[in-house]
mmCIF file of C-alpha atoms in Angstrom:
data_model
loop_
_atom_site.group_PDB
_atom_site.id
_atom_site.type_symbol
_atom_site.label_atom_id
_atom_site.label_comp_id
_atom_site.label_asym_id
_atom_site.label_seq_id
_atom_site.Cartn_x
_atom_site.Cartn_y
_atom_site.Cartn_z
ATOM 1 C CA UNK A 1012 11.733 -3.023 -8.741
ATOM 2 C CA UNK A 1013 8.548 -1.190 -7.481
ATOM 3 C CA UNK A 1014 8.102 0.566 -4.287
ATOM 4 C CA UNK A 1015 5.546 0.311 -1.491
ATOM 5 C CA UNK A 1016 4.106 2.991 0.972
ATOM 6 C CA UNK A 1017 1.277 2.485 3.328
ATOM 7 C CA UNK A 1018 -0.328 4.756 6.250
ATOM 8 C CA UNK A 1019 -2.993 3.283 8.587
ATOM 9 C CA UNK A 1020 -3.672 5.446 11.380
ATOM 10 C CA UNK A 1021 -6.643 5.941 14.153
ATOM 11 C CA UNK A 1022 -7.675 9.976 12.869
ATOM 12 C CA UNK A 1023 -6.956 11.712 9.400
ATOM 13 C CA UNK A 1024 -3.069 12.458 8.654
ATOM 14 C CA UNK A 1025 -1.647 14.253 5.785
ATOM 15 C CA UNK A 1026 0.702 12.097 3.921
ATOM 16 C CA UNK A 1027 3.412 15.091 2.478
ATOM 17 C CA UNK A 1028 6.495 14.287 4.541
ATOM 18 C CA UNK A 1029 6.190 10.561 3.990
ATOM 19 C CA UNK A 1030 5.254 10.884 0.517
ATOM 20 C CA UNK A 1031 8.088 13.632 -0.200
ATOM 21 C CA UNK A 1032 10.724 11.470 0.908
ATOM 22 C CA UNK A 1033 9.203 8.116 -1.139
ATOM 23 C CA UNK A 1034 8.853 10.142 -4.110
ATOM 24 C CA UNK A 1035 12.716 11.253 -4.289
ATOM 25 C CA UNK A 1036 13.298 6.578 -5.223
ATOM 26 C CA UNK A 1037 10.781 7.597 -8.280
ATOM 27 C CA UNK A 1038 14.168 8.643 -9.840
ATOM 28 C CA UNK A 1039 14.929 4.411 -10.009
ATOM 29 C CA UNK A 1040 11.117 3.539 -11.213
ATOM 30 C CA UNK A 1041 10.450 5.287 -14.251
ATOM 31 C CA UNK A 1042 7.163 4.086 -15.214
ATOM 32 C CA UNK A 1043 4.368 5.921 -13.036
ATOM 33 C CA UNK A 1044 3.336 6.754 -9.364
ATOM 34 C CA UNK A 1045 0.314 6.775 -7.906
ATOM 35 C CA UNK A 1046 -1.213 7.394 -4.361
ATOM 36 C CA UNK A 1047 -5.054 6.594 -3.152
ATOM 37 C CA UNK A 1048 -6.708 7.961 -0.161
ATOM 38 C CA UNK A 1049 -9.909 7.758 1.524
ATOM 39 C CA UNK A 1050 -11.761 11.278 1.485
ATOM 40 C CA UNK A 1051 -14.756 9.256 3.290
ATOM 41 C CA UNK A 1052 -16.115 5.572 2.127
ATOM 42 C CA UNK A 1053 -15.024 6.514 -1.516
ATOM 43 C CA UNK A 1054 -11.736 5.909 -2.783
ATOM 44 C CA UNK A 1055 -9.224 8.963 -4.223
ATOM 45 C CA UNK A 1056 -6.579 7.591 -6.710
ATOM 46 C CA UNK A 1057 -4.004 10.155 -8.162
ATOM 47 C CA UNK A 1058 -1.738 8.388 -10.518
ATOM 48 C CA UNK A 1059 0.453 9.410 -13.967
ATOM 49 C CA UNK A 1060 2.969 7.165 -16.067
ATOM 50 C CA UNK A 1061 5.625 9.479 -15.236
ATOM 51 C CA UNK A 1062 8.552 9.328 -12.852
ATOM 52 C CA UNK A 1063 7.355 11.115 -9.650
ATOM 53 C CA UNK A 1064 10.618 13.359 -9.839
ATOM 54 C CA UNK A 1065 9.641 14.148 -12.999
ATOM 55 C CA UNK A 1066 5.695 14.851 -12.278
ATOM 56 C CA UNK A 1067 4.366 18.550 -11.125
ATOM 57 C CA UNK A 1068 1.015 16.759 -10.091
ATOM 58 C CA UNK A 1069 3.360 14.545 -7.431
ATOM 59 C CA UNK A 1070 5.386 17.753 -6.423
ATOM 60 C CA UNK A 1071 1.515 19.584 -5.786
ATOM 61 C CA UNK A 1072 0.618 16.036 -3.311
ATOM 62 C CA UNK A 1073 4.138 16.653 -2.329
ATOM 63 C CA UNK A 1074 3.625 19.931 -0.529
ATOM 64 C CA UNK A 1075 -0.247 20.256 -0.335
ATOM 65 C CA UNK A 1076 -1.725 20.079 3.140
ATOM 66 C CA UNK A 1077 -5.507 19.331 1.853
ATOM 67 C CA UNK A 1078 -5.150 15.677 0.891
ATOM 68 C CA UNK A 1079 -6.138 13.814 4.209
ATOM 69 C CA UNK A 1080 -7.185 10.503 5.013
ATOM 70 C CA UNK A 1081 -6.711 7.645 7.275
ATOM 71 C CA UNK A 1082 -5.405 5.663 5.064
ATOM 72 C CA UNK A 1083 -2.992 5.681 2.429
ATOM 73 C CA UNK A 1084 -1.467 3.578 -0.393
ATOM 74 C CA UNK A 1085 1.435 5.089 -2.875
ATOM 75 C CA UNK A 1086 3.267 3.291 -5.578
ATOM 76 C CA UNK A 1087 5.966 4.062 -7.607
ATOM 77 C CA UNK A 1088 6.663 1.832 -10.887
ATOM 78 C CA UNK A 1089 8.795 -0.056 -12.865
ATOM 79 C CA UNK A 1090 7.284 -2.002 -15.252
ATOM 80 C CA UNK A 1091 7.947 -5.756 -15.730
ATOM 81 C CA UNK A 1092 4.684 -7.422 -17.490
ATOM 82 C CA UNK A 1093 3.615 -4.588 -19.332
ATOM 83 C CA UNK A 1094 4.306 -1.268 -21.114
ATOM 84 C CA UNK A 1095 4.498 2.439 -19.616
ATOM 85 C CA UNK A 1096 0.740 3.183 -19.661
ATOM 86 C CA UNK A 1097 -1.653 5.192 -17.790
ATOM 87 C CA UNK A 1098 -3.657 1.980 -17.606
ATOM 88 C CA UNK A 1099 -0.983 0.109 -16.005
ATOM 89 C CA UNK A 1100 -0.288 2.298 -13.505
ATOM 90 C CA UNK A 1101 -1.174 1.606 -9.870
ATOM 91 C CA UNK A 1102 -2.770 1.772 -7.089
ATOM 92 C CA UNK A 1103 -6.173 -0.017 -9.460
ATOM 93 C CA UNK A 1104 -9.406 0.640 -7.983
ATOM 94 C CA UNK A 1105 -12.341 -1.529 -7.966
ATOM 95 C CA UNK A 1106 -15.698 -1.463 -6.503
ATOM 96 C CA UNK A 1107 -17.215 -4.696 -4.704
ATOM 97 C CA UNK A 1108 -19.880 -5.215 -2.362
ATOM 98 C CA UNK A 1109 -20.734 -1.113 -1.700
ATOM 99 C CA UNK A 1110 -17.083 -1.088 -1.107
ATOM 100 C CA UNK A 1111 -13.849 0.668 -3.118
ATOM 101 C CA UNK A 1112 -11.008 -1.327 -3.039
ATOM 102 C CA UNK A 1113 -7.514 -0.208 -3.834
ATOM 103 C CA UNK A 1114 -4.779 -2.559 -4.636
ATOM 104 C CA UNK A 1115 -1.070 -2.110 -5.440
ATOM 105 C CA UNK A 1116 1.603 -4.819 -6.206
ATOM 106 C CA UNK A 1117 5.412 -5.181 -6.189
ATOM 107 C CA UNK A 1118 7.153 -8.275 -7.836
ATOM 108 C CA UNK A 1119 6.316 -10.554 -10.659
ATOM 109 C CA UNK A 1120 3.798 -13.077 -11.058
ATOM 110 C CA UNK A 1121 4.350 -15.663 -13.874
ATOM 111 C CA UNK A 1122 1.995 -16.927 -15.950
ATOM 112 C CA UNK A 1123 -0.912 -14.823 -14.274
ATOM 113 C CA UNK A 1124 -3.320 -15.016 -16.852
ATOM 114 C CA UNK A 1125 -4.137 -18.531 -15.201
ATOM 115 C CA UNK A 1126 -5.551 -17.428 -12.994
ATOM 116 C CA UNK A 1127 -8.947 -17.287 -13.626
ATOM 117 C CA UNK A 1128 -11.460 -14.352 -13.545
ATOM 118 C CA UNK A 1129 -14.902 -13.703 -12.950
ATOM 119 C CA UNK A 1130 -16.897 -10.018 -13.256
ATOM 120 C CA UNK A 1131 -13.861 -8.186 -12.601
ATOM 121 C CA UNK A 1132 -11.987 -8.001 -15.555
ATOM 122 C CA UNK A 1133 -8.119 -5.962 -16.016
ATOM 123 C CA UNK A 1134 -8.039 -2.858 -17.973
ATOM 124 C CA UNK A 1135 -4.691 -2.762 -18.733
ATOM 125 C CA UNK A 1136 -1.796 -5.700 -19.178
ATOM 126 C CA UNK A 1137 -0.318 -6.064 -16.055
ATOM 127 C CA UNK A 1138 0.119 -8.968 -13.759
ATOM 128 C CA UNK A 1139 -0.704 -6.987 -10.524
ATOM 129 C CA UNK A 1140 -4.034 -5.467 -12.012
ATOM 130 C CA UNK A 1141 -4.903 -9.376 -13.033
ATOM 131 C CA UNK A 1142 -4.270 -10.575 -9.321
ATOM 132 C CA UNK A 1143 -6.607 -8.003 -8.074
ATOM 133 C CA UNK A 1144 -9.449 -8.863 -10.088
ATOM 134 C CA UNK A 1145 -8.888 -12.871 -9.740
ATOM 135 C CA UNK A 1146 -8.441 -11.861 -5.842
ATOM 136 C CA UNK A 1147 -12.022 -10.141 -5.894
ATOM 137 C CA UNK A 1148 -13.345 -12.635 -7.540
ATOM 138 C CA UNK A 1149 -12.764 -15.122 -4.403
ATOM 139 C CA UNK A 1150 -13.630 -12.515 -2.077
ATOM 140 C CA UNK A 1151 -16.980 -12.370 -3.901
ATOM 141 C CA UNK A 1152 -17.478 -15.842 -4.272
ATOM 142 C CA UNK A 1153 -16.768 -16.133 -0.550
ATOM 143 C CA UNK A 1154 -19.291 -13.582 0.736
ATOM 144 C CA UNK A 1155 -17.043 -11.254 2.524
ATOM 145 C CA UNK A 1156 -18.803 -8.075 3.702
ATOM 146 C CA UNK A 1157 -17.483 -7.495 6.901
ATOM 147 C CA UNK A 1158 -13.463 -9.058 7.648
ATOM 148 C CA UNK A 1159 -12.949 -11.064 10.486
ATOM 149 C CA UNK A 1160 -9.985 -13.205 11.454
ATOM 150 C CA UNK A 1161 -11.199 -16.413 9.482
ATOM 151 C CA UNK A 1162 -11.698 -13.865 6.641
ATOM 152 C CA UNK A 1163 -7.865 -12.784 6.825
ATOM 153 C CA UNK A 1164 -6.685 -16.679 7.244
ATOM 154 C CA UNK A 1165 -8.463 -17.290 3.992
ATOM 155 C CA UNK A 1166 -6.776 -14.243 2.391
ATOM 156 C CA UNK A 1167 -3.636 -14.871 3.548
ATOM 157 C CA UNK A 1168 -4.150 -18.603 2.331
ATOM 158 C CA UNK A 1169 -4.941 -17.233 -1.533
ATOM 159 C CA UNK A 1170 -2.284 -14.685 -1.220
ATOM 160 C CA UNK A 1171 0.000 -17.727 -0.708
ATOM 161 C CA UNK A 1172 -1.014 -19.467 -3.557
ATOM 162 C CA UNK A 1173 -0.413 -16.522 -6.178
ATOM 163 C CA UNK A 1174 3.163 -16.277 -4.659
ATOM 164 C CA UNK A 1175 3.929 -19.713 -5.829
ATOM 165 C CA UNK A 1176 3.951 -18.293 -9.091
ATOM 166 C CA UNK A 1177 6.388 -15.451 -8.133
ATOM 167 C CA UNK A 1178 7.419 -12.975 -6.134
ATOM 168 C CA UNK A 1179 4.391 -10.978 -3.889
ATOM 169 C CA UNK A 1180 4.416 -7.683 -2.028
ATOM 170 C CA UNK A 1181 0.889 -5.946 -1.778
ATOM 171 C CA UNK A 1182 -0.982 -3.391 -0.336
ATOM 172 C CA UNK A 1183 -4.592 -2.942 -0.371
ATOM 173 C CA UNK A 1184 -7.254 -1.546 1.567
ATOM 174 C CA UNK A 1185 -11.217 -1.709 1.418
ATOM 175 C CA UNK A 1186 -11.056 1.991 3.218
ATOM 176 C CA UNK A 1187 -11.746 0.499 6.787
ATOM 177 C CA UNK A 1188 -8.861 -2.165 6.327
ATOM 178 C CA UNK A 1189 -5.438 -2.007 5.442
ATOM 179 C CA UNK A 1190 -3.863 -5.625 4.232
ATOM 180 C CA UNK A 1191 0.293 -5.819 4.109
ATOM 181 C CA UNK A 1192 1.796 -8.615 2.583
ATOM 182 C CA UNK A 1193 5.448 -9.571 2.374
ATOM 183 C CA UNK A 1194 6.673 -11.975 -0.600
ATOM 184 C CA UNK A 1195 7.014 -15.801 1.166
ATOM 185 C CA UNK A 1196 10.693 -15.583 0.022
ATOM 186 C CA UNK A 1197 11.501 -12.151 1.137
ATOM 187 C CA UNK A 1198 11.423 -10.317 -1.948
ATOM 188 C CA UNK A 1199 12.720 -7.012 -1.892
ATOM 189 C CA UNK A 1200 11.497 -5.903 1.560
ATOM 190 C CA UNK A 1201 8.687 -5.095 3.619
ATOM 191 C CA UNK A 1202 8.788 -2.849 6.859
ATOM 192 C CA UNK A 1203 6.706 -0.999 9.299
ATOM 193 C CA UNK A 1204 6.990 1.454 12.146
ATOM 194 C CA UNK A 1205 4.606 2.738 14.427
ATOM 195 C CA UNK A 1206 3.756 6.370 15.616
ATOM 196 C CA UNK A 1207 2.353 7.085 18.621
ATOM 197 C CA UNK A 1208 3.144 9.967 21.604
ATOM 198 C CA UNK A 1209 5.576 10.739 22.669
ATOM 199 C CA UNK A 1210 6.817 11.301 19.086
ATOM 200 C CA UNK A 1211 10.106 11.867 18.549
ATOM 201 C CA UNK A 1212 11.924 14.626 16.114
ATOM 202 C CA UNK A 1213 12.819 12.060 12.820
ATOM 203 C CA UNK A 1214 14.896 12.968 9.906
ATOM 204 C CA UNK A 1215 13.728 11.211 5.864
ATOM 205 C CA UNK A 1216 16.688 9.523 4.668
ATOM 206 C CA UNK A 1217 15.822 10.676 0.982
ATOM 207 C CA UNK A 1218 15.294 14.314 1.613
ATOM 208 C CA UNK A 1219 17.504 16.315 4.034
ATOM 209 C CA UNK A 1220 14.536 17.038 6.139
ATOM 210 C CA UNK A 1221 14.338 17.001 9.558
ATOM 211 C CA UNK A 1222 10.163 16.967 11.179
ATOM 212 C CA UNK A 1223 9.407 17.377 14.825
ATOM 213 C CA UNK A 1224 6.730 15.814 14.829
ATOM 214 C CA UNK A 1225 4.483 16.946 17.947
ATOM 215 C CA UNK A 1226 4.141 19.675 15.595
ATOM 216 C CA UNK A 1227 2.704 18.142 12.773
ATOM 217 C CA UNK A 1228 0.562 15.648 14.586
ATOM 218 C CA UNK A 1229 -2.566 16.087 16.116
ATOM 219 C CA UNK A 1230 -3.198 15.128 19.765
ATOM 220 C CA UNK A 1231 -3.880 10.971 20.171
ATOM 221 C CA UNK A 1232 -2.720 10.090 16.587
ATOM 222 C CA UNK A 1233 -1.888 6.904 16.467
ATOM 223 C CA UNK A 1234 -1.129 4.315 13.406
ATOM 224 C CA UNK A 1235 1.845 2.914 11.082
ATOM 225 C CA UNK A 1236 3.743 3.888 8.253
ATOM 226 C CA UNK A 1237 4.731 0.742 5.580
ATOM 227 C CA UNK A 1238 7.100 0.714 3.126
ATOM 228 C CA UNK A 1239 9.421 -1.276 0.950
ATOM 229 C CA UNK A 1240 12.559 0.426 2.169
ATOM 230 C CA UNK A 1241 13.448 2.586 5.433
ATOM 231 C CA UNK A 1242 11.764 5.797 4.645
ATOM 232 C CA UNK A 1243 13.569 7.679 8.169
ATOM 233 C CA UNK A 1244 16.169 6.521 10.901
ATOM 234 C CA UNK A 1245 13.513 5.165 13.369
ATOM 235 C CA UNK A 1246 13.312 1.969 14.198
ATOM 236 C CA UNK A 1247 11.218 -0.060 11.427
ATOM 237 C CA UNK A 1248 10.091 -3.773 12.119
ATOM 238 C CA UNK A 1249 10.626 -5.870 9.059
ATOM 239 C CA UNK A 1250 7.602 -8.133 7.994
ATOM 240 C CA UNK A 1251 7.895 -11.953 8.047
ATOM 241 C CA UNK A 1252 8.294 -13.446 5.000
ATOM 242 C CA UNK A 1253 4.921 -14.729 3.733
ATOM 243 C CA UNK A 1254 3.348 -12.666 7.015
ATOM 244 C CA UNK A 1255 0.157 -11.070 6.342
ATOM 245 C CA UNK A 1256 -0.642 -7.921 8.444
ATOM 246 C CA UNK A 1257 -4.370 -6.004 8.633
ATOM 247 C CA UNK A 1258 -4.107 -2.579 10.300
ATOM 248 C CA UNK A 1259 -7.194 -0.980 11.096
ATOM 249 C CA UNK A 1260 -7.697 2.869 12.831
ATOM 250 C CA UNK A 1261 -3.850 2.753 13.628
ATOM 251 C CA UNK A 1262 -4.086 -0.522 15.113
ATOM 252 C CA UNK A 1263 -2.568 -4.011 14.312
ATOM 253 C CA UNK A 1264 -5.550 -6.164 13.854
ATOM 254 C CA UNK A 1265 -4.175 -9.243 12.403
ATOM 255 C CA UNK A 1266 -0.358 -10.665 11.815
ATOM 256 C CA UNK A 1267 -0.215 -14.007 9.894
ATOM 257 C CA UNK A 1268 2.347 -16.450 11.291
ATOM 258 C CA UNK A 1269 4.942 -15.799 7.785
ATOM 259 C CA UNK A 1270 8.871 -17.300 8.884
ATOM 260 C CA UNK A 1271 11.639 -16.079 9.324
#
């Protein structure tokens, strides 16, 4: 199964300590890893078909401090609808409206190609890369240029209606806008935790690294960290199944009703 990692937060953060413990699972998803960032309004993707533990290019993200951003989105694969493949490799970028969204996916959605498309057309094979462009398509038709909270019912309404045909985790951001959504019947897993002063001195479960963090972070930095699995011994909140969440400068916008 693929893994999920998300940062929202109010000023730029580096993502190396997060993304150097999430990279160690890349030993369990062979198939790629990819990360995108936001530089400024344009989107960054880094991504390779190869396992992250594997990959010099995610050792360099790994331990450089220049990649910053507000928000984040990381990936690590293993494939289920498609083969190994640069193409199939997320995050998948797209631009719509003056605006670059980034998209990545963990679970299965069968028989995806019914879904159907517009403009925005796949590149590669994958079910995840389909559901982004049939997902853009309704945003277009819809009109969306600036999200508001009947925007993210409606969203959270079509993201609903793809996970009847599977199983639905998803991250994806517009570069303002951070969207978290956890699969209706709890799927794999979906948690968040939030960072804010006083920050504590946290330890990565995957690497034997302890961080204190008032050293790292810069004064009034505020926002979340998302992933699949507990990425450090802090206590993470675990999404409601079918619970759509919108983060926005390091705040929690939106939160989608979802069940228990």
């Amino acid at each position: 199964m693929c893994e999920l990692l998300g940062l929202s937060f109010n000023l730029k953060v580096n993502i190396r300590f997060s993304f150097a413990s999430f990279r160690q699972r890349g030993e369990k998803q062979p198939d790629g890893w990819g990360i995108a960032y936001y530089p400024d309004e344009s989107a960054q993707v880094i991504k390779e078909d190869l396992r992250a533990t594997q990959s010099e290019l995610s050792r360099f993200v790994r331990n450089y401090t220049g990649i910053e951003s507000k928000i984040f989105i990381a990936h690590l694969r293993k494939g289920s609808t498609a083969g190994k493949g640069f193409k199939n490799t997320h995050p998948f970028k797209r631009e719509l409206d003056g605006k670059e969204y980034v998209f990545a996916h963990n679970g299965t959605i069968n028989n995806f190609r019914s879904f159907p498309l517009g403009r925005f057309k796949p590149v590669g094979g994958t079910d995840s890369e389909h559901i982004f462009c049939y997902i853009l398509g309704e945003m277009e038709k819809r009109g969306i240029r600036e999200w508001g909270e009947e925007d993210f019912k409606w969203f959270e309404k079509i993201l609903a209606e793809i996970n009847n045909h599977g199983s639905l985790n998803i991250l994806m951001s517009d570069g303002e806008n951070l969207f978290c959504y956890h699969d209706k019947n709890g799927y794999n897993g979906l948690y968040y935790v939030k960072r804010e002063p006083p920050y504590p001195e946290i330890e990565y479960k995957d690497e034997e690294t302890e961080l204190y963090l008032p050293e790292e972070k810069r004064e009034g930095q505020t926002g979340y960290v998302i992933a699949t699995n507990l990425l450090t011994g802090e206590k993470w909140v675990k999404f409601k199944k079918g619970e759509l969440v919108v983060f926005r400068d390091g705040e929690m916008i939106y939160s989608g009703k979802g069940s228990r």
